[in-house]
Coordinates of C-alpha atoms and ligand atoms in Angstrom, one line a residue:
M1 CA 0.0 0.0 0.0
G2 CA 1.3 3.4 -0.9
A3 CA 1.8 6.4 1.3
K4 CA -1.3 8.5 1.7
L5 CA -1.9 12.0 0.4
L6 CA -5.1 13.0 2.2
I7 CA -7.1 15.9 0.7
N8 CA -10.0 17.6 2.6
E9 CA -11.8 19.2 -0.3
N10 CA -14.3 20.6 2.2
K11 CA -11.7 22.7 4.0
K12 CA -10.7 25.7 2.0
L13 CA -7.9 27.6 3.7
G14 CA -7.8 30.8 1.7
R15 CA -7.1 32.1 -1.8
I16 CA -3.7 31.6 -3.3
N17 CA -2.8 35.1 -4.7
E18 CA -1.7 34.8 -8.3
E19 CA 1.2 37.2 -7.3
I20 CA 2.8 34.2 -5.4
Y21 CA 3.9 33.2 -8.9
G22 CA 5.6 36.5 -9.5
H23 CA 8.9 37.4 -11.1
F24 CA 11.7 39.9 -10.8
S25 CA 13.7 41.7 -13.5
E26 CA 16.7 44.0 -12.7
H27 CA 19.1 46.0 -14.7
L28 CA 21.6 43.3 -14.1
G29 CA 23.7 41.3 -16.6
R30 CA 21.6 40.1 -19.5
C31 CA 18.2 40.2 -17.9
I32 CA 16.7 43.4 -19.3
Y33 CA 19.0 44.0 -22.2
E34 CA 19.2 40.9 -24.5
G35 CA 17.0 38.8 -22.3
L36 CA 13.8 40.8 -22.5
F37 CA 14.6 43.9 -24.5
V38 CA 16.6 43.9 -27.8
G39 CA 15.4 47.2 -29.2
E40 CA 13.2 48.0 -32.2
N41 CA 16.1 47.7 -34.7
S42 CA 17.2 44.2 -33.6
E43 CA 17.1 41.3 -36.1
I44 CA 15.6 39.2 -33.3
P45 CA 11.9 39.3 -33.8
N46 CA 10.4 41.9 -31.4
V47 CA 7.4 44.1 -30.8
N48 CA 8.5 47.6 -29.8
G49 CA 11.8 46.1 -28.7
M50 CA 10.5 43.2 -26.6
R51 CA 11.6 39.7 -27.7
C52 CA 8.6 37.9 -29.1
D53 CA 9.9 34.4 -28.2
V54 CA 10.4 35.3 -24.5
V55 CA 7.1 37.2 -24.2
E56 CA 5.2 34.3 -25.7
A57 CA 6.8 31.8 -23.4
L58 CA 6.1 34.0 -20.3
K59 CA 2.5 34.4 -21.3
D60 CA 2.2 30.6 -21.6
M61 CA 3.5 30.3 -18.1
K62 CA 1.0 32.9 -17.0
I63 CA 3.3 35.4 -15.4
P64 CA 1.1 37.4 -13.1
V65 CA 3.4 40.3 -11.9
L66 CA 6.8 41.6 -12.7
R67 CA 9.1 43.6 -10.3
W68 CA 11.5 46.2 -11.7
P69 CA 14.1 48.0 -11.9
G70 CA 15.9 46.3 -8.9
G71 CA 17.2 45.0 -6.6
C72 CA 20.2 47.0 -5.6
F73 CA 19.9 48.9 -8.9
A74 CA 16.6 50.4 -7.7
D75 CA 18.3 52.5 -5.0
E76 CA 20.7 53.9 -7.6
Y77 CA 18.1 54.4 -10.3
H78 CA 16.9 57.9 -11.2
W79 CA 13.8 57.4 -13.3
K80 CA 14.1 60.7 -15.3
D81 CA 17.3 59.3 -16.9
G82 CA 15.1 56.7 -18.6
I83 CA 12.4 58.8 -20.3
G84 CA 12.3 60.9 -23.4
P85 CA 14.1 60.5 -26.8
K86 CA 16.5 57.6 -26.5
D87 CA 19.4 59.4 -28.1
T88 CA 19.3 62.0 -25.3
R89 CA 19.0 59.6 -22.4
K90 CA 21.8 59.6 -19.9
R91 CA 24.5 57.0 -20.4
M92 CA 26.2 55.8 -17.3
I93 CA 28.0 52.9 -15.7
N94 CA 26.1 50.2 -13.8
T95 CA 28.5 50.3 -10.9
H96 CA 26.7 47.7 -9.0
W97 CA 26.5 45.0 -11.6
G98 CA 29.6 44.4 -13.8
G99 CA 30.6 48.0 -14.5
V100 CA 28.9 47.9 -17.9
L101 CA 27.4 50.8 -19.8
E102 CA 23.7 51.5 -19.0
D103 CA 22.2 53.6 -21.8
N104 CA 18.8 53.9 -20.2
S105 CA 17.1 52.7 -23.4
F106 CA 14.8 50.6 -21.2
G107 CA 12.9 52.9 -18.8
T108 CA 9.4 53.5 -17.4
H109 CA 7.6 53.5 -20.8
E110 CA 9.4 50.3 -21.9
F111 CA 8.7 48.5 -18.6
M112 CA 5.0 49.4 -18.8
E113 CA 4.9 48.3 -22.4
L114 CA 6.5 45.0 -21.4
C115 CA 3.9 44.5 -18.7
E116 CA 1.1 45.3 -21.2
Q117 CA 2.5 42.7 -23.7
L118 CA 2.8 40.1 -20.9
G119 CA -0.7 41.0 -19.5
C120 CA 0.8 41.1 -16.0
K121 CA 0.7 43.5 -13.1
A122 CA 3.4 46.1 -12.6
Y123 CA 5.6 46.2 -9.4
V124 CA 7.8 49.3 -9.6
N125 CA 10.5 49.6 -6.9
G126 CA 11.4 53.2 -5.9
N127 CA 14.6 54.7 -4.7
V128 CA 15.0 55.6 -1.1
G129 CA 18.8 55.0 -0.8
S130 CA 20.0 57.7 -3.1
G131 CA 16.7 59.3 -4.3
T132 CA 14.7 62.2 -2.9
V133 CA 11.1 62.2 -1.7
Q134 CA 10.4 64.6 -4.5
E135 CA 11.8 62.3 -7.1
M136 CA 9.7 59.4 -5.8
S137 CA 6.6 61.6 -5.6
E138 CA 7.1 62.8 -9.1
W139 CA 7.6 59.3 -10.5
I140 CA 4.2 58.3 -9.1
E141 CA 2.6 61.5 -10.5
Y142 CA 4.3 60.8 -13.9
M143 CA 3.0 57.2 -14.0
T144 CA -0.5 57.5 -12.5
F145 CA -1.9 61.0 -12.6
D146 CA -4.7 61.6 -15.1
G147 CA -5.2 65.4 -14.8
V148 CA -3.1 68.4 -15.8
S149 CA 0.2 68.5 -13.9
P150 CA 3.9 69.0 -14.8
M151 CA 4.6 65.3 -14.6
A152 CA 1.5 64.0 -16.3
D153 CA 2.1 66.6 -19.1
L154 CA 5.7 65.3 -19.4
R155 CA 4.4 61.8 -19.8
R156 CA 2.0 62.9 -22.5
K157 CA 4.8 64.7 -24.2
N158 CA 6.8 61.5 -24.2
G159 CA 3.9 59.7 -26.0
R160 CA 1.7 58.2 -23.3
E161 CA -1.7 59.9 -22.9
E162 CA -3.4 57.6 -20.4
P163 CA -1.9 57.0 -16.9
W164 CA -0.7 53.5 -16.2
K165 CA -1.8 51.3 -13.3
V166 CA 1.1 50.7 -11.0
D167 CA -0.2 47.8 -8.9
Y168 CA 2.7 47.7 -6.5
F169 CA 5.3 50.3 -5.4
G170 CA 8.3 49.3 -3.3
I171 CA 9.6 52.0 -0.9
G172 CA 13.3 51.1 -1.4
N173 CA 15.1 47.7 -1.6
E174 CA 17.4 46.1 0.9
N175 CA 17.8 49.3 2.8
W176 CA 19.6 47.4 5.5
G177 CA 22.3 46.8 2.9
C178 CA 22.8 48.0 -0.7
G179 CA 19.9 50.3 -0.3
G180 CA 21.6 52.7 2.1
N181 CA 23.0 50.6 5.0
M182 CA 20.3 51.9 7.3
T183 CA 19.2 50.9 10.8
P184 CA 15.6 49.6 11.0
E185 CA 14.5 52.6 13.1
Y186 CA 15.9 55.1 10.6
Y187 CA 14.4 53.2 7.6
G188 CA 11.1 52.9 9.4
N189 CA 10.9 56.6 9.8
L190 CA 11.9 57.2 6.2
Y191 CA 9.2 54.7 5.1
R192 CA 6.6 56.8 6.9
R193 CA 7.8 59.9 5.1
Y194 CA 8.4 58.5 1.6
Q195 CA 5.1 56.6 1.5
T196 CA 3.2 59.7 2.3
Y197 CA 4.0 61.1 -1.1
V198 CA 3.1 58.0 -3.0
R199 CA -0.3 59.5 -3.7
D200 CA -3.3 57.6 -4.7
Y201 CA -4.1 59.6 -7.9
S202 CA -6.6 56.9 -9.1
G203 CA -8.8 57.4 -6.0
K204 CA -9.3 53.7 -6.0
G205 CA -6.3 52.6 -4.0
N206 CA -4.7 51.1 -7.1
T207 CA -1.2 51.1 -5.8
S208 CA -0.2 48.8 -2.9
K209 CA 2.8 50.1 -1.0
I210 CA 5.6 47.7 0.0
C211 CA 7.8 48.4 2.9
C212 CA 11.4 47.0 2.8
G213 CA 11.5 43.9 5.1
A214 CA 14.3 41.7 6.3
N215 CA 17.1 39.6 4.9
V216 CA 16.8 35.9 5.9
D217 CA 16.5 35.7 9.7
D218 CA 16.9 39.3 10.7
Y219 CA 14.0 39.3 13.0
H220 CA 15.2 42.5 14.7
W221 CA 14.7 44.3 11.4
T222 CA 11.1 43.1 11.2
E223 CA 10.4 43.9 14.8
K224 CA 11.8 47.5 14.6
V225 CA 10.4 48.4 11.2
M226 CA 6.9 47.2 12.2
E227 CA 7.2 49.1 15.5
T228 CA 8.3 52.3 13.8
A229 CA 6.5 52.3 10.5
F230 CA 3.3 50.5 11.3
D231 CA 0.4 53.0 11.7
H232 CA -1.6 52.1 14.8
T233 CA -4.5 54.5 14.0
P234 CA -7.1 52.4 12.2
E235 CA -8.4 55.2 9.9
H236 CA -4.8 55.7 8.7
F237 CA -4.3 52.0 8.1
H238 CA -5.6 51.7 4.6
G239 CA -2.8 52.4 2.1
F240 CA -0.2 53.0 4.7
M241 CA 1.6 49.7 4.4
D242 CA 0.2 46.9 2.2
G243 CA 3.2 44.6 2.2
L244 CA 6.5 43.9 4.0
S245 CA 9.1 42.2 1.9
L246 CA 11.4 39.3 2.8
H247 CA 14.5 38.1 0.9
Y248 CA 15.8 34.6 1.0
Y249 CA 18.2 32.9 -1.4
T250 CA 19.1 29.2 -1.3
I251 CA 22.9 29.0 -1.3
P252 CA 24.2 25.4 -1.3
E253 CA 27.5 26.2 0.4
V254 CA 28.6 29.6 1.8
W255 CA 28.4 33.1 0.4
E256 CA 32.0 33.3 -0.6
K257 CA 31.9 30.0 -2.5
K258 CA 28.3 29.1 -3.3
G259 CA 28.9 26.0 -5.4
S260 CA 28.4 25.1 -9.1
A261 CA 25.0 25.2 -10.6
T262 CA 25.5 21.9 -12.5
D263 CA 28.5 20.1 -11.0
F264 CA 27.3 18.8 -7.6
T265 CA 27.0 15.7 -5.5
S266 CA 24.0 14.0 -4.0
E267 CA 25.1 15.4 -0.6
D268 CA 24.9 18.9 -2.2
W269 CA 21.5 18.0 -3.5
Y270 CA 20.1 17.3 0.0
R271 CA 21.9 20.2 1.6
T272 CA 20.4 22.6 -1.0
L273 CA 16.9 21.2 -0.7
S274 CA 17.1 21.4 3.1
K275 CA 18.2 25.0 2.8
A276 CA 15.2 25.7 0.5
Y277 CA 13.0 24.3 3.3
R278 CA 14.2 27.0 5.6
I279 CA 11.8 29.5 4.1
Q280 CA 9.1 27.7 6.1
E281 CA 10.7 28.7 9.4
L282 CA 11.3 32.2 8.1
I283 CA 7.7 32.7 7.2
K284 CA 6.6 31.5 10.6
K285 CA 9.0 33.6 12.6
H286 CA 8.6 36.8 10.6
G287 CA 4.9 36.1 10.4
D288 CA 4.7 35.8 14.2
I289 CA 6.2 39.3 14.6
M290 CA 3.9 40.7 12.0
D291 CA 0.9 39.1 13.8
K292 CA 1.7 41.2 16.9
Y293 CA 0.9 44.4 15.0
D294 CA -1.4 43.1 12.4
P295 CA -3.3 40.0 13.7
E296 CA -5.8 40.3 10.9
K297 CA -3.0 39.7 8.4
K298 CA -3.9 42.8 6.3
I299 CA -0.2 43.3 5.4
G300 CA 1.1 40.8 3.0
M301 CA 4.4 39.1 3.4
M302 CA 6.1 39.8 0.0
I303 CA 8.9 37.4 -0.6
D304 CA 10.1 39.6 -3.5
E305 CA 13.5 37.9 -4.0
W306 CA 14.0 34.2 -3.6
G307 CA 15.6 31.3 -5.5
C308 CA 18.9 29.5 -5.9
W309 CA 22.2 31.5 -6.0
F310 CA 25.2 29.5 -7.3
D311 CA 28.6 30.5 -8.6
V312 CA 28.4 32.1 -12.1
E313 CA 29.0 29.9 -15.1
P314 CA 32.7 29.6 -15.7
G315 CA 34.0 32.3 -18.1
T316 CA 31.1 34.7 -17.6
N317 CA 31.2 38.1 -16.0
P318 CA 31.0 37.6 -12.2
G319 CA 28.8 40.7 -12.0
F320 CA 26.2 39.3 -14.3
L321 CA 25.1 36.4 -12.1
Y322 CA 24.5 34.1 -15.0
Q323 CA 23.9 30.5 -13.9
Q324 CA 22.5 27.2 -15.3
N325 CA 19.4 25.6 -14.0
T326 CA 18.9 21.9 -13.3
M327 CA 16.4 19.5 -11.8
R328 CA 17.8 20.7 -8.4
D329 CA 16.4 24.1 -9.2
A330 CA 13.1 22.5 -10.2
L331 CA 12.8 20.8 -6.8
V332 CA 13.7 24.0 -5.0
A333 CA 10.9 25.8 -6.9
C334 CA 8.5 22.9 -6.2
I335 CA 9.3 23.0 -2.4
S336 CA 9.2 26.9 -2.2
L337 CA 5.9 27.3 -4.2
N338 CA 4.2 24.5 -2.2
I339 CA 5.3 26.3 1.0
F340 CA 4.1 29.7 -0.3
N341 CA 0.7 28.1 -1.2
K342 CA 0.3 26.6 2.3
N343 CA 1.0 30.0 3.8
C344 CA -1.2 32.0 1.5
D345 CA -3.0 33.6 4.5
R346 CA 0.1 35.8 5.0
V347 CA 2.3 35.3 1.9
K348 CA 0.6 37.5 -0.7
M349 CA 3.4 37.8 -3.3
A350 CA 6.7 36.1 -4.2
N351 CA 9.1 37.0 -7.0
I352 CA 11.7 34.5 -8.0
A353 CA 15.1 36.1 -8.9
Q354 CA 15.4 36.7 -11.8
L355 CA 13.3 36.3 -14.9
V356 CA 15.8 35.8 -17.7
N357 CA 19.6 35.1 -17.6
V358 CA 20.2 36.0 -14.0
L359 CA 20.2 33.6 -11.0
Q360 CA 17.3 31.0 -11.0
S361 CA 15.8 32.0 -14.3
V362 CA 12.9 30.5 -16.1
I363 CA 14.5 31.4 -19.5
L364 CA 18.0 31.6 -20.8
T365 CA 19.0 33.3 -24.0
E366 CA 22.0 33.4 -26.3
G367 CA 21.7 35.7 -29.2
A368 CA 18.5 34.8 -31.0
K369 CA 18.3 31.4 -29.2
M370 CA 16.1 30.9 -26.2
L371 CA 15.7 27.9 -23.9
L372 CA 13.2 27.1 -21.1
T373 CA 14.7 25.9 -17.9
P374 CA 13.4 23.2 -15.5
T375 CA 12.2 26.0 -13.2
Y376 CA 10.1 27.3 -16.1
Y377 CA 8.2 24.1 -16.4
V378 CA 7.5 24.0 -12.6
F379 CA 6.0 27.5 -12.9
R380 CA 3.9 26.4 -15.9
M381 CA 2.7 23.2 -14.1
Y382 CA 1.8 25.2 -11.0
K383 CA 0.0 28.0 -12.8
Y384 CA -3.4 26.4 -12.0
H385 CA -3.0 27.3 -8.4
Q386 CA -3.1 31.0 -9.2
N387 CA -6.2 32.5 -7.5
A388 CA -7.4 29.1 -6.6
Q389 CA -8.5 28.1 -3.0
L390 CA -5.9 26.3 -1.0
L391 CA -7.3 22.9 0.3
E392 CA -6.2 21.2 3.5
S393 CA -3.9 18.3 2.6
F394 CA -1.5 16.0 4.4
A395 CA 1.1 13.6 3.0
E396 CA 2.7 10.7 4.7
T397 CA 6.4 11.3 4.3
A398 CA 9.7 9.8 5.2
Q399 CA 12.8 11.7 6.2
I400 CA 15.6 11.4 3.7
G401 CA 18.9 13.1 3.3
A402 CA 22.7 13.0 3.7
N403 CA 25.1 14.1 6.4
G404 CA 22.4 15.6 8.7
Y405 CA 20.7 17.5 5.9
N406 CA 17.3 15.9 6.0
V407 CA 14.1 16.7 4.2
P408 CA 10.7 15.0 3.8
D409 CA 10.7 12.9 0.7
I410 CA 7.5 14.4 -0.6
S411 CA 6.5 18.1 -1.0
E412 CA 2.9 18.9 -1.9
S413 CA 0.1 21.4 -2.0
V414 CA -3.5 21.2 -3.3
S415 CA -6.0 23.8 -4.5
M416 CA -9.5 24.0 -6.0
D417 CA -10.0 26.3 -9.0
E418 CA -13.1 28.3 -9.8
S419 CA -14.6 25.4 -11.8
G420 CA -14.2 22.9 -9.0
N421 CA -11.1 21.2 -10.5
I422 CA -8.6 20.0 -7.9
H423 CA -4.9 20.7 -8.6
I424 CA -2.3 18.7 -6.9
T425 CA 1.4 19.6 -7.2
L426 CA 3.9 17.2 -5.7
G427 CA 7.6 16.5 -5.8
N428 CA 9.7 13.4 -5.0
L429 CA 12.9 14.8 -3.4
S430 CA 14.6 11.4 -3.3
L431 CA 17.4 10.8 -5.8
D432 CA 16.9 7.0 -5.8
T433 CA 13.6 5.9 -4.4
V434 CA 10.3 5.5 -6.2
K435 CA 7.4 6.6 -4.0
E436 CA 4.1 4.7 -4.3
M437 CA 1.2 6.9 -3.2
E438 CA -2.5 6.9 -2.9
I439 CA -4.5 10.1 -3.0
E440 CA -7.7 10.1 -1.0
F441 CA -10.4 12.8 -0.7
S442 CA -12.7 13.4 2.2
E443 CA -15.9 12.7 0.4
K444 CA -15.3 13.2 -3.3
K445 CA -14.3 10.5 -5.7
A446 CA -11.9 11.1 -8.5
K447 CA -13.6 10.8 -11.9
Q448 CA -11.2 12.1 -14.4
V449 CA -7.5 12.7 -14.0
T450 CA -4.9 14.3 -16.3
A451 CA -1.3 14.8 -15.2
S452 CA 2.1 15.9 -16.3
I453 CA 5.6 15.3 -15.0
L454 CA 9.1 16.9 -15.0
T455 CA 11.9 14.4 -14.2
G456 CA 15.5 13.7 -15.0
Q457 CA 18.9 13.1 -13.4
M458 CA 19.7 15.5 -10.6
N459 CA 21.9 17.7 -12.7
A460 CA 19.9 17.4 -15.9
H461 CA 19.5 20.7 -17.7
N462 CA 18.8 22.3 -21.0
T463 CA 21.5 23.8 -23.2
F464 CA 21.4 25.7 -26.4
E465 CA 22.6 22.6 -28.2
N466 CA 20.1 20.3 -26.4
P467 CA 17.3 22.6 -25.3
E468 CA 14.8 19.8 -24.6
T469 CA 16.7 17.4 -22.3
V470 CA 14.3 18.3 -19.5
K471 CA 10.7 19.2 -20.3
E472 CA 7.2 18.7 -19.0
Q473 CA 5.8 15.3 -20.3
P474 CA 2.4 13.6 -19.9
F475 CA 2.3 11.5 -16.8
I476 CA 0.3 8.2 -17.0
D477 CA 1.7 6.1 -14.2
F478 CA -1.5 6.2 -12.1
T479 CA -4.9 4.5 -11.8
V480 CA -8.2 5.7 -10.5
T481 CA -9.6 3.0 -8.2
V482 CA -13.3 2.0 -7.8
N483 CA -13.3 3.9 -4.5
G484 CA -12.3 7.1 -6.3
T485 CA -8.8 7.3 -4.9
I486 CA -5.8 7.7 -7.2
K487 CA -2.8 5.3 -7.0
L488 CA 0.4 6.7 -8.5
V489 CA 4.0 5.8 -8.7
V490 CA 6.2 8.9 -8.3
P491 CA 9.7 8.5 -9.8
P492 CA 12.7 9.9 -7.9
C493 CA 13.7 13.4 -8.6
S494 CA 10.4 14.5 -10.2
V495 CA 7.7 17.1 -10.0
I496 CA 4.1 16.2 -10.9
H497 CA 0.9 18.2 -11.6
M498 CA -2.4 16.4 -11.5
K499 CA -5.8 17.9 -12.4
V500 CA -8.7 16.0 -10.9
K501 CA -12.3 16.3 -11.7
A502 CA -14.2 14.7 -8.8
Ligands
AHR1 O1 19.0 39.6 -7.2 C1 20.3 40.0 -7.1 C2 20.5 41.0 -5.9 O2 20.2 40.3 -4.7 C3 19.5 42.1 -5.8 O3 19.9 43.2 -6.6 C4 19.5 42.5 -4.4 O4 18.3 43.0 -3.9 C5 19.8 41.2 -3.7 O5 20.9 41.3 -2.8

């Protein structure tokens, strides 16, 4: 008899915000330039400069929200450098990332155009570290004001009549580090001040404000920022702070030597996956602090940077953070997204770093070529959870691992979509053991099941020579029993999506 996965379809635990499946794009390496934007005159097929192949793939994956322009770049970015005729835009050095020329040809208009092509929400990150309150206030006016004003008129002069909808606005990034090396009390006060001038010109509360949260386990930051910046007066609550960010990267070894993306051992595999699991503890502990101030969970935890961070690919610019992506990345994505789903009462957004060609990307490009990474397929298989209701579920697991780095063998989460279909996503974290399972519902009986799988050797990955080594395939190794349960055989090192009509 297989291990049980018990699903209580009668217990809905909350809506899984589509933003949990969000992404992040920074002016870093080849993410924006080459990866997303090639310019109108490029021979690579594009619409207004945006790569058609990349846009199509991202739409198919149902990208819900995109964060821009950083990252550390955000607190050095002066938005007026990126508007107006391209030949007069400021050229400068991207001091933070590789010391390369930044010609500002991708700016506010281009980002909003990209979001429109993708059909996704816009998350713009403002500059607190080196920018003024006036600069931030004017950026909001430029993007969102409909009436007559200096900034709205400037926007019109630059070719955009209608204001844009800015769904999320970040008040600084990593202000404890690259965003100004601030103390939490100092930042908390700056947050209060800067956010005041992020005006709601729509009158509909269109723009949610995100406060800069902690790095990893810096609970002191969360405590002090909440204490300082949280507005205790209920009538002031709305629109004061809608989200608090959290950054957590999965690094297999240590910061100074992170480890190779493709050349690793089974011990590295389990160590990496156990580190990915740490996000569960971080959500709990930061969440407990947030609960003290905000027990109703009105403020979302926005995990707006997460993913694997390895050593760069040999021979590439160390400042470009270009890394390959294997089945190990796929399992890290599987674990993380299942955890985010299960904490959807507090986690309202998550943005994997970064979209194309940087860190744990869903897409890699080389000139006109593009490949989809194993992480891409996980996001595409999980897209059915977006805006669905989380269902209570419990899997019988065994502890597996190496050298004290232990993880449960199975990671799972389950949701019900608007049409009543049940979506199960699960991963087998073992490198060598097949897991027989039986899925049982409280009352319902499975009638029709379709499924797909992503599987391969632990370091299997796609290259420009062999772009389809790892890809989503139909999964048929299951049976629906007369009792309406589902028996399945889950191969080692695999991620599965099942859609159940019951
Ligand atoms: O994603 C790369 C960098 O990691 C971001 O710029 C920064 O916010 C974080 O430290």
